[in-house]
Coordinates of N, CA and C in Angstrom, one line a residue:
R1 N 301.1 27.6 183.4 CA 300.8 28.1 182.1 C 302.0 27.9 181.2
G2 N 301.8 27.4 180.0 CA 302.9 27.1 179.1 C 303.5 25.7 179.2
R3 N 303.1 25.0 180.3 CA 303.6 23.6 180.5 C 302.6 22.6 179.8
I4 N 303.2 21.6 179.2 CA 302.3 20.6 178.5 C 301.9 19.5 179.5
L5 N 300.6 19.2 179.6 CA 300.1 18.2 180.5 C 299.9 16.9 179.8
Q6 N 300.0 15.8 180.6 CA 299.8 14.5 180.0 C 298.3 14.2 179.8
Y7 N 298.0 13.6 178.7 CA 296.6 13.2 178.4 C 296.6 11.9 177.7
H8 N 295.8 10.9 178.2 CA 295.8 9.5 177.7 C 295.0 9.3 176.4
G9 N 294.2 10.3 176.0 CA 293.5 10.2 174.7 C 292.2 9.4 174.8
D10 N 291.8 8.9 176.1 CA 290.6 8.1 176.2 C 289.4 9.0 175.9
P11 N 288.5 8.5 175.0 CA 287.3 9.3 174.7 C 286.4 9.6 175.8
V12 N 286.5 8.9 176.9 CA 285.7 9.2 178.1 C 286.0 10.5 178.7
V13 N 287.1 11.1 178.4 CA 287.5 12.4 178.9 C 287.4 13.4 177.8
R14 N 286.7 14.6 178.1 CA 286.5 15.6 177.1 C 287.3 16.9 177.6
P15 N 288.5 17.0 177.2 CA 289.3 18.2 177.6 C 288.6 19.5 177.2
M16 N 288.5 20.5 178.0 CA 288.0 21.8 177.6 C 288.8 22.4 176.5
K17 N 288.1 23.0 175.6 CA 288.9 23.6 174.5 C 289.7 24.8 175.0
H18 N 290.9 24.9 174.4 CA 291.8 25.9 174.9 C 291.2 27.3 174.9
R19 N 290.5 27.6 173.9 CA 289.8 29.0 173.8 C 288.8 29.2 175.0
T20 N 288.1 28.2 175.3 CA 287.1 28.3 176.4 C 287.8 28.5 177.7
R21 N 288.9 27.6 177.9 CA 289.6 27.7 179.2 C 290.3 29.1 179.3
E22 N 290.8 29.6 178.2 CA 291.5 30.9 178.3 C 290.4 32.0 178.6
S23 N 289.3 31.9 178.0 CA 288.2 32.9 178.3 C 287.8 32.9 179.7
I24 N 287.6 31.7 180.3 CA 287.2 31.5 181.7 C 288.2 32.2 182.6
F25 N 289.5 31.9 182.4 CA 290.5 32.5 183.3 C 290.7 34.0 183.1
N26 N 290.4 34.4 181.9 CA 290.3 35.9 181.7 C 289.3 36.6 182.6
L27 N 288.2 35.8 182.8 CA 287.1 36.3 183.7 C 287.4 36.3 185.2
V28 N 288.2 35.3 185.6 CA 288.4 35.1 187.0 C 289.9 35.2 187.5
S29 N 290.8 35.5 186.6 CA 292.2 35.5 186.9 C 292.6 36.3 188.1
T30 N 291.9 37.5 188.3 CA 292.3 38.4 189.4 C 291.7 37.9 190.7
E31 N 290.9 36.9 190.7 CA 290.2 36.3 191.9 C 290.9 35.1 192.4
C32 N 291.8 34.5 191.6 CA 292.4 33.2 191.9 C 293.2 33.2 193.2
T33 N 293.9 34.3 193.4 CA 294.9 34.4 194.5 C 294.3 34.0 195.9
G34 N 294.9 33.0 196.5 CA 294.5 32.6 197.9 C 293.4 31.7 197.9
M35 N 292.7 31.4 196.8 CA 291.5 30.6 196.8 C 291.9 29.1 196.9
H36 N 290.8 28.2 197.3 CA 291.0 26.8 197.2 C 290.2 26.3 196.0
A37 N 291.0 25.8 195.0 CA 290.3 25.3 193.7 C 289.8 24.0 193.9
I38 N 288.6 23.7 193.4 CA 288.0 22.4 193.4 C 287.6 22.0 191.9
D39 N 288.3 21.0 191.4 CA 288.1 20.6 190.0 C 287.3 19.3 190.1
L40 N 286.0 19.4 189.8 CA 285.0 18.4 190.1 C 285.1 17.2 189.2
F41 N 285.2 17.4 187.9 CA 285.4 16.3 186.9 C 286.7 16.5 186.3
A42 N 287.8 16.1 187.0 CA 289.1 16.7 186.7 C 289.7 16.4 185.4
G43 N 289.4 15.2 184.9 CA 290.0 14.8 183.6 C 291.5 14.8 183.6
T44 N 292.2 15.7 183.1 CA 293.7 15.8 183.2 C 294.1 16.7 184.3
G45 N 293.1 17.4 184.9 CA 293.5 18.3 186.0 C 293.9 19.7 185.5
A46 N 293.7 19.9 184.3 CA 294.2 21.2 183.7 C 293.6 22.4 184.4
L47 N 292.3 22.4 184.7 CA 291.7 23.6 185.3 C 292.2 23.9 186.7
G48 N 292.3 22.9 187.5 CA 292.8 23.1 188.9 C 294.2 23.4 188.9
L49 N 295.0 22.8 188.0 CA 296.5 23.1 187.9 C 296.7 24.6 187.4
E50 N 295.9 25.0 186.5 CA 296.0 26.4 186.0 C 295.7 27.4 187.1
A51 N 294.7 27.0 187.8 CA 294.3 27.9 189.0 C 295.5 28.0 190.0
L52 N 296.2 26.9 190.2 CA 297.3 27.0 191.1 C 298.4 27.9 190.5
S53 N 298.6 27.8 189.2 CA 299.6 28.6 188.5 C 299.3 30.1 188.6
R54 N 298.0 30.4 188.8 CA 297.5 31.8 188.8 C 297.3 32.3 190.3
G55 N 297.8 31.5 191.2 CA 297.8 32.0 192.6 C 296.9 31.3 193.6
A56 N 296.1 30.3 193.2 CA 295.3 29.6 194.1 C 296.2 28.9 195.2
A57 N 295.8 28.9 196.4 CA 296.6 28.4 197.5 C 296.7 26.9 197.5
S58 N 295.6 26.2 197.1 CA 295.5 24.8 197.1 C 294.4 24.3 196.2
A59 N 294.4 23.0 195.9 CA 293.4 22.5 195.0 C 293.0 21.0 195.4
T60 N 291.8 20.7 195.2 CA 291.3 19.4 195.3 C 290.8 18.9 193.9
F61 N 291.2 17.8 193.5 CA 290.9 17.2 192.2 C 290.0 16.0 192.4
I62 N 288.8 15.9 191.8 CA 287.9 14.8 192.0 C 287.7 14.1 190.6
E63 N 288.1 12.9 190.5 CA 288.0 12.1 189.2 C 287.8 10.7 189.5
K64 N 286.6 10.2 189.0 CA 286.2 8.8 189.2 C 286.9 7.8 188.3
H65 N 287.2 8.2 187.1 CA 287.8 7.4 186.1 C 289.2 7.1 186.4
V66 N 289.6 5.9 186.8 CA 290.9 5.6 187.4 C 292.0 5.9 186.4
P67 N 292.0 5.6 185.1 CA 293.1 6.0 184.2 C 293.3 7.5 184.2
S68 N 292.2 8.2 184.2 CA 292.3 9.7 184.3 C 292.9 10.2 185.6
A69 N 292.5 9.6 186.7 CA 293.0 10.0 188.0 C 294.5 9.8 188.0
R70 N 295.0 8.7 187.4 CA 296.5 8.5 187.3 C 297.2 9.6 186.5
I71 N 296.5 10.1 185.5 CA 297.1 11.2 184.7 C 297.1 12.4 185.5
V72 N 296.0 12.7 186.3 CA 296.0 13.9 187.1 C 297.2 13.8 188.1
E73 N 297.4 12.6 188.7 CA 298.5 12.4 189.7 C 299.8 12.6 189.0
Q74 N 300.0 12.2 187.8 CA 301.2 12.4 187.1 C 301.5 13.8 186.8
N75 N 300.4 14.6 186.4 CA 300.5 16.0 186.1 C 300.9 16.8 187.3
I76 N 300.3 16.4 188.5 CA 300.6 17.0 189.7 C 302.1 16.9 190.1
R77 N 302.6 15.7 189.9 CA 304.0 15.4 190.2 C 304.9 16.2 189.2
T78 N 304.5 16.2 187.9 CA 305.3 16.9 186.9 C 305.5 18.4 187.3
L79 N 304.4 19.0 187.8 CA 304.4 20.4 188.1 C 304.9 20.7 189.5
G80 N 305.2 19.6 190.3 CA 305.7 19.8 191.6 C 304.8 20.5 192.6
V81 N 303.5 20.2 192.6 CA 302.6 20.8 193.5 C 301.9 19.8 194.4
E82 N 302.6 18.7 194.7 CA 302.0 17.7 195.6 C 301.6 18.2 196.9
D83 N 302.4 19.2 197.5 CA 302.1 19.7 198.8 C 300.9 20.6 198.9
R84 N 300.3 20.9 197.7 CA 299.2 21.8 197.7 C 297.9 21.2 197.1
T85 N 298.0 19.9 196.9 CA 296.9 19.3 196.2 C 296.4 18.0 196.9
T86 N 295.1 17.8 196.6 CA 294.5 16.5 197.1 C 293.8 15.9 195.9
L87 N 294.0 14.6 195.7 CA 293.3 13.9 194.6 C 292.4 12.9 195.2
L88 N 291.1 13.0 194.8 CA 290.1 12.0 195.3 C 289.6 11.2 194.1
V89 N 289.8 9.9 194.2 CA 289.3 9.0 193.1 C 287.9 8.6 193.5
T90 N 287.0 9.4 193.2 CA 285.6 9.1 193.6 C 284.7 9.9 192.6
S91 N 283.4 9.6 192.7 CA 282.4 10.3 192.0 C 282.1 11.7 192.5
A92 N 282.1 12.7 191.6 CA 281.8 14.1 192.1 C 280.4 14.1 192.7
F93 N 279.4 13.3 192.2 CA 278.1 13.3 192.8 C 278.1 12.7 194.2
L94 N 278.9 11.6 194.4 CA 279.0 11.0 195.7 C 279.7 12.0 196.7
W95 N 280.8 12.7 196.2 CA 281.4 13.6 197.1 C 280.5 14.7 197.5
G96 N 279.7 15.2 196.5 CA 278.8 16.3 196.9 C 277.8 15.9 197.9
K97 N 277.3 14.7 197.9 CA 276.3 14.2 198.9 C 277.0 13.9 200.2
R98 N 278.1 13.3 200.2 CA 278.7 12.7 201.4 C 279.7 13.7 202.1
D99 N 280.5 14.4 201.3 CA 281.7 15.1 201.9 C 281.6 16.6 201.7
L100 N 280.6 17.1 200.9 CA 280.5 18.6 200.8 C 279.6 19.1 202.0
S101 N 280.2 19.7 202.9 CA 279.5 20.2 204.1 C 280.3 21.3 204.7
A102 N 279.8 21.8 205.9 CA 280.5 22.8 206.6 C 281.9 22.4 207.0
A103 N 282.1 21.1 207.1 CA 283.5 20.6 207.5 C 284.4 20.9 206.3
T104 N 283.9 20.9 205.1 CA 284.8 21.2 203.9 C 285.3 22.6 204.0
V105 N 284.4 23.5 204.5 CA 284.7 24.9 204.6 C 285.8 25.1 205.7
A106 N 285.6 24.4 206.8 CA 286.6 24.5 207.9 C 287.9 24.0 207.5
E107 N 288.0 22.9 206.8 CA 289.2 22.2 206.4 C 290.2 23.2 205.7
H108 N 289.6 24.2 205.0 CA 290.5 25.1 204.3 C 290.4 26.5 204.9
D109 N 290.2 26.6 206.2 CA 290.2 27.8 206.9 C 289.2 28.9 206.4
G110 N 288.1 28.4 205.8 CA 287.1 29.3 205.3 C 287.5 30.0 204.0
R111 N 288.6 29.6 203.4 CA 289.1 30.3 202.2 C 288.0 30.2 201.1
P112 N 287.8 31.2 200.3 CA 286.8 31.1 199.2 C 287.2 29.9 198.2
W113 N 286.3 29.4 197.6 CA 286.5 28.3 196.6 C 286.5 28.9 195.2
L114 N 287.2 28.2 194.3 CA 287.1 28.4 192.9 C 286.8 27.0 192.3
V115 N 285.5 26.8 192.0 CA 285.0 25.5 191.7 C 284.8 25.4 190.2
F116 N 285.3 24.4 189.6 CA 285.2 24.1 188.2 C 284.3 22.9 188.0
C117 N 283.2 23.0 187.3 CA 282.3 21.9 187.0 C 282.2 21.8 185.5
S118 N 283.0 20.9 185.0 CA 283.1 20.7 183.5 C 283.0 19.2 183.2
P119 N 281.8 18.6 183.4 CA 281.6 17.2 183.2 C 281.4 16.8 181.7
P120 N 281.3 15.5 181.4 CA 280.9 15.1 180.1 C 279.5 15.8 179.8
Y121 N 279.4 16.4 178.6 CA 278.2 17.1 178.3 C 276.9 16.3 178.5
V122 N 277.0 14.9 178.2 CA 275.8 14.1 178.2 C 275.2 14.0 179.7
F123 N 276.0 14.3 180.7 CA 275.5 14.3 182.0 C 274.4 15.3 182.2
Y124 N 274.4 16.4 181.4 CA 273.3 17.4 181.6 C 272.0 17.0 181.0
Q125 N 272.0 15.9 180.2 CA 270.8 15.3 179.8 C 270.4 14.0 180.6
E126 N 271.4 13.2 180.7 CA 271.1 11.9 181.3 C 271.1 11.9 182.8
R127 N 271.8 12.9 183.4 CA 271.8 13.0 184.9 C 271.5 14.4 185.3
Q128 N 270.6 15.0 184.7 CA 270.3 16.4 184.9 C 270.0 16.7 186.4
A129 N 269.1 15.9 187.0 CA 268.7 16.2 188.4 C 270.0 16.1 189.3
E130 N 270.9 15.1 189.0 CA 272.1 15.0 189.9 C 273.0 16.2 189.6
M131 N 273.1 16.7 188.4 CA 273.9 17.8 188.1 C 273.5 19.0 188.8
L132 N 272.1 19.3 188.7 CA 271.6 20.5 189.4 C 271.7 20.4 190.9
G133 N 271.5 19.2 191.4 CA 271.7 19.0 192.8 C 273.1 19.3 193.3
L134 N 274.1 18.8 192.6 CA 275.5 19.0 192.9 C 275.8 20.5 192.9
I135 N 275.3 21.2 191.9 CA 275.6 22.7 191.8 C 274.9 23.4 192.9
Q136 N 273.7 23.0 193.2 CA 273.0 23.6 194.4 C 273.7 23.5 195.7
R137 N 274.2 22.2 195.9 CA 274.9 22.0 197.2 C 276.1 22.8 197.3
I138 N 276.8 23.0 196.2 CA 278.0 23.9 196.2 C 277.6 25.3 196.6
Q139 N 276.6 25.8 195.9 CA 276.1 27.1 196.2 C 275.7 27.3 197.7
Q140 N 275.2 26.3 198.3 CA 274.7 26.4 199.7 C 275.9 26.4 200.7
H141 N 277.0 25.7 200.3 CA 278.1 25.6 201.3 C 279.3 26.5 201.0
A142 N 279.3 27.1 199.8 CA 280.5 27.9 199.4 C 280.7 29.1 200.4
P143 N 281.9 29.3 200.8 CA 282.2 30.5 201.6 C 282.0 31.8 200.8
S144 N 281.8 32.9 201.5 CA 281.7 34.2 200.8 C 282.9 34.4 199.9
G145 N 282.7 35.0 198.8 CA 283.8 35.2 197.8 C 284.1 34.1 196.9
S146 N 283.4 33.0 197.0 CA 283.7 31.8 196.2 C 283.2 32.1 194.7
V147 N 283.8 31.4 193.8 CA 283.3 31.5 192.4 C 283.1 30.0 191.9
L148 N 281.9 29.8 191.3 CA 281.6 28.5 190.7 C 281.5 28.7 189.2
I149 N 282.2 27.9 188.4 CA 282.2 27.9 187.0 C 281.6 26.6 186.4
V150 N 280.5 26.7 185.7 CA 279.8 25.6 185.1 C 279.9 25.6 183.6
E151 N 280.5 24.6 183.0 CA 280.6 24.5 181.5 C 279.7 23.4 181.0
A152 N 278.8 23.7 180.0 CA 278.0 22.8 179.3 C 278.1 23.1 177.9
D153 N 277.2 22.4 177.1 CA 277.1 22.8 175.6 C 275.8 23.4 175.4
D154 N 275.5 23.8 174.1 CA 274.3 24.5 173.9 C 273.0 23.7 173.8
H155 N 273.2 22.3 174.1 CA 272.0 21.5 174.3 C 271.4 21.7 175.7
F156 N 272.1 22.2 176.6 CA 271.6 22.4 178.0 C 271.3 23.9 178.2
D157 N 270.1 24.1 178.7 CA 269.6 25.5 178.9 C 270.2 26.0 180.3
L158 N 271.2 26.8 180.2 CA 271.8 27.3 181.5 C 270.9 28.2 182.3
E159 N 269.8 28.6 181.7 CA 268.8 29.3 182.4 C 268.2 28.5 183.6
L160 N 268.4 27.2 183.5 CA 267.9 26.3 184.6 C 268.7 26.6 185.8
L161 N 270.0 27.0 185.7 CA 270.8 27.4 186.9 C 270.2 28.5 187.6
R162 N 269.6 29.5 186.9 CA 269.0 30.6 187.6 C 267.7 30.2 188.2
S163 N 266.9 29.4 187.5 CA 265.6 29.0 188.0 C 265.6 28.0 189.2
S164 N 266.7 27.3 189.3 CA 266.9 26.3 190.3 C 267.8 26.8 191.4
D165 N 268.2 28.1 191.4 CA 269.2 28.6 192.4 C 268.6 28.5 193.7
P166 N 269.2 27.8 194.7 CA 268.6 27.6 196.0 C 268.6 28.9 196.9
L167 N 269.4 29.8 196.5 CA 269.6 31.1 197.3 C 268.7 32.2 196.7
K168 N 268.0 31.9 195.5 CA 267.1 32.8 194.9 C 267.8 34.1 194.5
D169 N 269.1 34.0 194.2 CA 269.9 35.2 193.8 C 270.1 35.0 192.3
H170 N 269.1 35.1 191.5 CA 269.1 34.7 190.1 C 270.1 35.6 189.3
E171 N 270.3 36.8 189.7 CA 271.1 37.8 188.9 C 272.6 37.5 189.2
S172 N 273.0 36.6 190.1 CA 274.4 36.4 190.4 C 275.0 35.5 189.3
W173 N 274.2 34.9 188.4 CA 274.7 34.0 187.3 C 275.1 34.9 186.1
D174 N 276.4 34.8 185.7 CA 276.8 35.5 184.4 C 277.0 34.3 183.4
I175 N 276.1 34.3 182.4 CA 276.1 33.2 181.4 C 276.6 33.8 180.1
R176 N 277.6 33.0 179.6 CA 278.3 33.4 178.3 C 278.4 32.2 177.4
S177 N 278.5 32.5 176.1 CA 278.6 31.5 175.0 C 279.9 31.5 174.4
Y178 N 280.6 30.4 174.4 CA 281.8 30.2 173.6 C 281.6 28.9 172.7
A179 N 280.7 29.1 171.8 CA 280.3 28.0 170.9 C 281.4 27.0 170.6
P180 N 281.0 25.6 170.8 CA 279.8 25.1 171.2 C 279.5 25.1 172.7
A181 N 280.5 25.6 173.5 CA 280.4 25.6 174.9 C 279.5 26.8 175.4
V182 N 278.9 26.6 176.5 CA 278.2 27.7 177.2 C 278.7 27.6 178.7
V183 N 279.0 28.8 179.2 CA 279.6 28.8 180.5 C 278.8 29.7 181.5
G184 N 278.5 29.2 182.7 CA 277.9 30.0 183.7 C 278.8 30.3 184.9
V185 N 279.0 31.5 185.3 CA 279.8 31.9 186.4 C 279.0 32.5 187.5
W186 N 279.1 31.9 188.7 CA 278.3 32.3 189.9 C 279.3 32.7 191.0
R187 N 279.0 33.8 191.6 CA 279.8 34.3 192.7 C 279.0 34.4 194.0
A188 N 279.6 33.9 195.0 CA 279.0 33.9 196.4 C 279.3 35.2 197.1
T189 N 278.3 36.0 197.2 CA 278.5 37.3 198.0 C 278.3 37.0 199.4
L190 N 278.6 38.0 200.3 CA 278.4 37.9 201.7 C 277.0 37.6 202.0
A191 N 276.1 38.2 201.2 CA 274.6 38.1 201.5 C 274.2 36.6 201.2
T192 N 274.7 36.1 200.0 CA 274.3 34.7 199.7 C 274.9 33.7 200.7
A193 N 276.1 34.0 201.2 CA 276.7 33.1 202.2 C 275.9 33.0 203.4
R194 N 275.4 34.2 203.9 CA 274.6 34.3 205.1 C 273.2 33.5 204.9
T195 N 272.6 33.7 203.7 CA 271.4 33.1 203.4 C 271.5 31.6 203.4
S196 N 272.6 31.0 202.9 CA 272.8 29.6 202.9 C 273.0 29.0 204.3
K197 N 273.6 29.8 205.2 CA 273.7 29.3 206.6 C 272.4 29.3 207.3
L198 N 271.5 30.2 206.9 CA 270.2 30.2 207.5 C 269.2 29.2 206.9
A199 N 269.5 28.7 205.7 CA 268.6 27.8 205.0 C 268.6 26.4 205.7

């Protein structure tokens, strides 16, 4: 917090507005300690890096865009957190299909996840099925106590997150508006974690 991160200015990256990021961390700041942060569409890595600054034990950054991944790597070095971070230069969708499994849980000793899903807004229209599928897989594999934060804009109906919830725990989504952004926060309870293992 208070440190300036590098940003290359490429329009392919949409940094989250400061007010939205601040509001999100106000919601989850007391839960960060000891968690494993996963920054799915990392951009500059700001979300995962801020989670580390607020007590997360480790972080994985996933960024397909190579120039952006280099910026994430540079920001990790600048903040001196190389020993607590993993940078994967790959598609978040591919990662979700290929690498998100029970093995991911074991890799981090079953620590709860703090997952940030803040992709280009257009993905919610052009790749909606893939977005919902990625979110559903995270819900199914997340350890108890995990928190998933999804940011979209007001062109996407976040009620779809409730209706497509694979665990049928519709009330676990807390949906808030920070115009033009809309944010959904989902928490994995012990009950939902057990349900996902049985599914």
